[in-house]
Structure formats: C-alpha cells, structure tokens
Amino acid sequence: MQNILPDKYKNLPKEEVFERIRVLKEKLGDKVFILAHHYQRDSVYQFADATGDSLKLSMLARDNKTADYIIFCGVHFMAETADIVNNGQRVVTLPDATAGCPMADSAKDKDVRRVWDEITNILVDETICPITYINCYASLKAFCGEHGGTICTSTNALDVVTWGLSKYDKVFFFPDQHLGRNISKIYGVPRDRILQIYHRRPGLGVSHEELRRAKVILWDGMCPVHDRFMIKDIEEAREKDPEINVLVHPEVPEEVAAASDFMGSTEFIIKKIEAAAAGSKWLVATEVHLVGRLAKQHPDKDIKLLGKPICMCSMMDRTTPEHLLWNLESIADENVVNQVSVDKSIIKNSKLALNRMFEITKLKDEPKLYFEKSASEVSSD
Ligand code: 13P
Ligand code: SF4
C-alpha cells in the first residue's frame, strides 16, 4: 500500500489544491465526512465538515449514518477509534498515514501487559481498574475492555477516574502521567498515593510497599508538546502583567497546572476564550495551531501561547491540503489510500471499553473546567 504523498501533488500551487478539494467535496457530497481535530493547520481545518476534540470527534464518527468514507484529519489513534465505533459501516482514512502520536507510542502493547502482570502478581488481593487515555493503540483499548476498565479523553477524565475509583481499589492509568496525576489530584487522591512507575526499570522502579499504598499507578508517558510548558514562563509573564490569565490543558506537568488560573480540556479552552471579556489577556498552554486560531478568531482579546518554545504537534501538522486532495481523489477513483482498519480480533473488547466511556460521559457533555485558581477548587459538573 502506498502511504507517502505522490510527487505529483508536491509542487501544485496552493489555490489549485484548494480549488480541486472544493470541487471533489462538492462531487462526493455526503459520501465523504471530513473530520478535523482542533490541532490541525488552518489550511486543512477549513475543509472539515465537523471539528472537535478527541471525544467529540469519536462521537461524530460513531453517529454519522450517511457517509461511506470518514477522512480523519488528525492522528492515527483517532482514526482507529473512528473505525472501532462506526461498526465497520464506513471506511476510515488518515490523509497522512505516518501521523502518529509519540505519547501513544510510549505504551507498547507487550509492555503494558507485562507491567499489568507484574502489578497484579504483587497486588493479589486488590482490584485494579485499567484506564487508558484515548491516545493509545486500539489493542490497548481492547486490553482495558478485557480487564473491566475503560478509556478517557481530556474532556471526561475526571468522570472516568471517579468511576474507576468508585468501583475498584486502585486505578492503573496510562500512557499520560501528567493527565493521570493532574486529574487524580483534582479527584482528591493524596499526592503520596499517586505512584509513578518506570516501565523499563527492574521492579518498575518502585517497592511493593509503594504499590500497595498507591491509589493511582501512573505509566511513565507524556505528550512531548504539552510537557514543554514551564512554570518560569508563567512567573515571568505574571511579573510583567499581573492581569494575565493562564489557561492550561491537563496534559501539562503538575507544577504548571498548579500555577495556572484555569485548567480544562480542549473544548473547555475554546469555550473559555469565547466567553472571555473583550480586552482580557490570556496565556494559553496547549498546541500552537489551536492557540493561533483562537487569537485570529478573537482579535478583541489578547491571546498568546505560553512560553517561548513553539509547542507544535509535528504529527498533527503532517496532514496538509495536498494529503487531503490525494485522499479525496483516491476515493473518487475508487482506489482508496491510507485506510485505517482495526484488526477484527480486537474490535469487540476495544468497543466495550469505548462504550463504557460513552456511558460514563452520557449527559455530561459540558466541557470540563478542572481547576480555577480563584475558587481554589474544582468543579466536577
Ligand atoms: P483532546 O482530547 O483534548 O482532543 O486532546 C487530544 C490530544 O492529543 C491532546 O494532545
Ligand atoms: Fe500526541 Fe501530544 Fe500530538 Fe496530542 S499533541 S497528538 S498527545 S503528541
């Protein structure tokens, strides 16, 4: 299967690419449903039939009834999720098949299963709920389904962790340590009962005593984009301007989350900026494409990315309008490229885990505020 953009698309004038996409979208109509994550570049995002964070997009993929094809402008785990939830009714494609997620890559199936065996062999008398962030391979979603666990996204993580801790003695959370730690603290797990393990170290780098004491056990993965935000940038910005509001995604390190004014999911960040007063000033700690779009959409507010480094998800950035055009043409020619197809053997259990997540999230689709400094506590509703 060819998955690298053919040369013939590489040097086309931008306007020609846009025009050909428009014509094909018109021609294919409802047969194709284009979804785009908020971290996509604007030149791709503009062609989406629907946009969202990972939770919203998974629901849109699940609920679509008209398309033959879902083109997922995002990263691989998102396209896999769309394939799982749409019951094989639609072909799902990823315009750039190489768009992965380094955080998902940090938790390999065999490593997670080995760590699970090590932990459960030590904690023989305790019940443990495996919860994976949706940023993971489909086989690990199936692993959670098999073991009575579920899945969370940045929007529903608190509801999901609450569910896990109400039913089980402990939660094993992977791959994102920062999300797991930030949300467990918000839930009220004492800091010394949130345990970081190191999956490559002998004995996972922790003692049996520490494992027994832990309420939440965290995998040692993280998002290389959100991990780059630093507390010193918040301090410097506040020194220059005490009026500034700091708004962060829950994938940031715990000290950055603690120093922020507001922490919430991607959809929450968007809603917060929409509702903000004209003239208000915001430093936002999340992916740069989204922050740049918010700044453009709200010229009456001062919106900047926190810190100096360019916190861009290079994987999200891989999808270009040329990839989208190539994907659309392949569908029109009935020779589709870059289909993402989850192995049938794991569909049942991965869907079980996703359905548990949808059930937990039901009727709670308001984007989450996890932390607000002035209130010094958290709203879980
Ligand atoms: P959301 O769940 O906020 O869409 O995040 C997905 C992601 O990859 C964030 O880095
Ligand atoms: Fe993965 Fe981070 Fe990119 Fe999200 S922003 S897709 S977690 S690397």
Coordinates of C-alpha atoms in Angstrom, one line a residue, residues 89-319:
Q89 CA -20.1 0.8 8.2
R90 CA -17.7 3.3 6.9
V91 CA -14.1 3.2 5.5
V92 CA -11.9 5.4 7.7
T93 CA -8.8 7.1 6.2
L94 CA -5.9 9.1 7.6
P95 CA -4.7 11.5 4.9
D96 CA -1.1 11.2 6.1
A97 CA -0.7 7.6 7.3
T98 CA 2.5 8.4 9.2
A99 CA 0.8 10.8 11.6
G100 CA 1.1 9.0 14.9
C101 CA 1.3 10.2 18.5
P102 CA 4.6 9.9 20.5
M103 CA 2.6 9.6 23.7
A104 CA 0.7 6.6 22.3
D105 CA 4.0 5.1 21.1
S106 CA 5.3 5.3 24.7
A107 CA 2.9 2.5 25.7
K108 CA 3.5 -0.6 23.6
D109 CA 1.0 -3.4 24.0
K110 CA 3.5 -6.0 25.2
D111 CA 5.0 -3.6 27.8
V112 CA 1.6 -2.6 29.2
R113 CA 0.6 -6.3 29.5
R114 CA 3.9 -7.2 31.2
V115 CA 3.6 -4.3 33.7
W116 CA -0.1 -5.3 34.4
D117 CA 1.1 -8.8 35.1
E118 CA 3.8 -7.5 37.4
I119 CA 1.4 -5.3 39.3
T120 CA -1.4 -7.8 39.6
N121 CA 1.0 -10.5 40.8
I122 CA 2.0 -8.3 43.7
L123 CA -1.4 -6.8 44.5
V124 CA -3.2 -10.2 44.5
D125 CA -5.9 -9.1 47.0
E126 CA -6.8 -5.9 45.3
T127 CA -9.0 -4.9 42.4
I128 CA -7.4 -2.6 39.8
C129 CA -9.1 -0.7 37.0
P130 CA -7.0 -0.1 33.9
I131 CA -7.8 3.3 32.3
T132 CA -6.2 4.4 29.2
Y133 CA -6.2 7.9 27.7
I134 CA -7.7 7.7 24.3
N135 CA -4.2 8.5 22.9
C136 CA -3.2 4.8 22.7
Y137 CA -3.2 1.9 20.2
A138 CA -6.5 0.1 19.7
S139 CA -5.1 -3.1 21.2
L140 CA -4.7 -1.3 24.5
K141 CA -8.3 -0.1 24.3
A142 CA -9.1 -3.8 23.9
F143 CA -6.9 -4.6 26.9
C144 CA -8.9 -2.2 29.1
G145 CA -12.2 -3.7 27.8
E146 CA -10.9 -7.2 28.6
H147 CA -10.0 -6.2 32.2
G148 CA -13.1 -4.3 33.2
G149 CA -11.6 -0.9 32.5
T150 CA -12.3 1.9 30.2
I151 CA -11.0 5.0 28.3
C152 CA -10.9 8.7 28.9
T153 CA -10.2 11.8 27.0
S154 CA -9.1 15.3 28.2
T155 CA -12.8 16.2 28.5
N156 CA -14.1 13.3 30.6
A157 CA -11.0 12.2 32.5
L158 CA -12.4 13.3 35.9
D159 CA -15.7 11.4 35.4
V160 CA -13.8 8.3 34.2
V161 CA -11.3 8.3 37.1
T162 CA -14.2 8.9 39.5
W163 CA -15.9 5.9 38.0
G164 CA -12.8 3.8 38.3
L165 CA -12.1 4.7 41.9
S166 CA -15.7 4.1 43.0
K167 CA -15.7 0.6 41.6
Y168 CA -12.1 -0.6 42.2
D169 CA -9.4 -0.4 44.9
K170 CA -6.9 1.2 42.5
V171 CA -6.6 2.7 39.1
F172 CA -3.7 1.9 36.7
F173 CA -3.6 4.9 34.3
F174 CA -1.7 5.1 31.1
P175 CA 0.0 6.4 28.9
D176 CA -0.1 10.1 30.1
Q177 CA 1.4 10.5 33.6
H178 CA 0.6 14.3 33.6
L179 CA -3.1 13.9 32.8
G180 CA -3.3 11.0 35.3
R181 CA -1.6 12.9 38.1
N182 CA -3.4 16.2 37.5
I183 CA -6.8 14.5 37.4
S184 CA -6.2 12.3 40.4
K185 CA -5.2 15.3 42.5
I186 CA -8.4 17.1 41.4
Y187 CA -10.4 14.0 42.4
G188 CA -8.7 14.2 45.8
V189 CA -6.2 11.4 45.8
P190 CA -3.5 12.3 48.3
R191 CA -0.2 13.2 46.5
D192 CA 1.7 10.4 48.2
R193 CA -0.8 7.8 47.0
I194 CA -0.3 8.7 43.3
L195 CA 2.6 6.4 42.3
Q196 CA 4.9 6.9 39.3
I197 CA 6.2 3.7 37.8
Y198 CA 9.0 3.3 35.3
H199 CA 8.1 0.6 32.9
R200 CA 11.7 -0.1 31.7
R201 CA 13.2 -0.4 35.2
P202 CA 13.6 -3.6 37.1
G203 CA 10.7 -3.9 39.5
L204 CA 9.1 -0.9 37.8
G205 CA 11.4 1.3 39.9
V206 CA 9.1 1.1 42.9
S207 CA 8.8 -1.1 46.1
H208 CA 6.0 -3.5 46.8
E209 CA 5.1 -1.3 49.8
E210 CA 4.7 1.7 47.5
L211 CA 2.5 -0.3 45.1
R212 CA 0.3 -1.4 48.0
R213 CA -0.1 2.1 49.3
A214 CA -0.9 3.7 45.9
K215 CA -4.5 4.6 44.9
V216 CA -3.4 5.5 41.3
I217 CA -0.5 3.9 39.5
L218 CA 0.8 6.0 36.6
W219 CA 2.6 4.9 33.4
D220 CA 5.7 7.0 32.5
G221 CA 4.5 8.5 29.2
M222 CA 3.7 12.1 28.4
C223 CA 2.9 14.4 25.5
P224 CA 6.2 16.0 24.2
V225 CA 4.2 19.1 23.2
H226 CA 2.5 19.8 26.5
D227 CA 5.4 18.6 28.6
R228 CA 7.4 21.6 27.3
F229 CA 5.4 24.3 29.2
M230 CA 7.3 25.7 32.1
I231 CA 6.4 27.4 35.3
K232 CA 9.1 30.0 34.9
D233 CA 7.2 31.3 31.9
I234 CA 4.1 31.8 34.0
E235 CA 6.1 33.6 36.6
E236 CA 7.8 35.9 34.2
A237 CA 4.5 36.7 32.4
R238 CA 2.8 37.5 35.7
E239 CA 5.6 39.7 36.8
K240 CA 5.2 41.7 33.6
D241 CA 1.5 41.8 33.8
P242 CA -0.4 40.7 36.9
E243 CA -3.7 40.9 35.0
I244 CA -2.8 38.0 32.7
N245 CA -4.9 34.8 32.8
V246 CA -3.2 31.5 32.4
L247 CA -5.3 28.7 30.9
V248 CA -3.8 25.2 30.5
H249 CA -4.6 21.8 29.1
P250 CA -4.5 18.9 31.6
E251 CA -1.6 17.3 29.7
V252 CA 0.8 19.9 31.2
P253 CA 3.2 19.0 34.1
E254 CA 1.7 19.2 37.6
E255 CA 3.6 22.3 38.7
V256 CA 2.5 24.2 35.6
A257 CA -1.1 23.1 36.2
A258 CA -0.9 24.2 39.8
A259 CA 0.5 27.6 38.8
S260 CA -2.3 28.2 36.3
D261 CA -5.5 30.1 36.7
F262 CA -7.7 27.6 34.8
M263 CA -7.1 24.1 33.7
G264 CA -9.6 22.4 31.3
S265 CA -10.0 20.2 28.2
T266 CA -9.5 21.4 24.7
E267 CA -13.2 22.1 24.3
F268 CA -13.2 24.0 27.6
I269 CA -10.3 26.1 26.5
I270 CA -12.2 27.1 23.4
K271 CA -15.4 27.9 25.3
K272 CA -13.4 29.9 28.0
I273 CA -11.8 32.1 25.4
E274 CA -15.2 32.6 23.6
A275 CA -16.8 33.7 26.8
A276 CA -13.9 36.0 27.9
A277 CA -14.4 39.7 28.1
A278 CA -13.1 42.0 25.3
G279 CA -9.7 43.3 26.3
S280 CA -8.9 40.4 28.6
K281 CA -5.4 38.8 28.3
W282 CA -4.7 35.1 28.0
L283 CA -1.7 32.9 28.0
V284 CA -2.7 29.5 26.8
A285 CA -0.7 26.3 27.3
T286 CA -1.8 24.0 24.5
E287 CA -1.0 23.2 20.9
V288 CA 0.0 26.2 18.9
H289 CA -2.4 25.7 15.9
L290 CA -5.3 25.9 18.3
V291 CA -3.9 28.9 20.2
G292 CA -3.1 30.7 16.9
R293 CA -6.7 30.1 15.6
L294 CA -8.2 31.4 18.8
A295 CA -6.1 34.5 18.6
K296 CA -7.3 35.1 15.0
Q297 CA -10.9 34.4 15.9
H298 CA -10.9 36.8 18.8
P299 CA -9.0 39.9 17.8
D300 CA -10.7 41.9 20.6
K301 CA -8.8 39.7 23.2
D302 CA -5.1 39.3 23.8
I303 CA -4.4 35.6 23.3
K304 CA -0.8 34.2 23.2
L305 CA 0.9 30.8 23.6
L306 CA 2.5 30.4 27.0
G307 CA 6.3 30.4 26.8
K308 CA 8.9 30.8 24.1
P309 CA 9.2 27.3 22.6
I310 CA 7.0 26.6 19.7
C311 CA 4.7 23.9 21.2
M312 CA 3.6 22.4 17.9
C313 CA 2.4 18.9 17.4
S314 CA 4.5 17.9 14.4
M315 CA 2.3 14.8 14.0
M316 CA -0.9 16.8 13.7
D317 CA 1.0 19.2 11.3
R318 CA 1.8 16.3 8.9
T319 CA -1.6 16.5 7.3

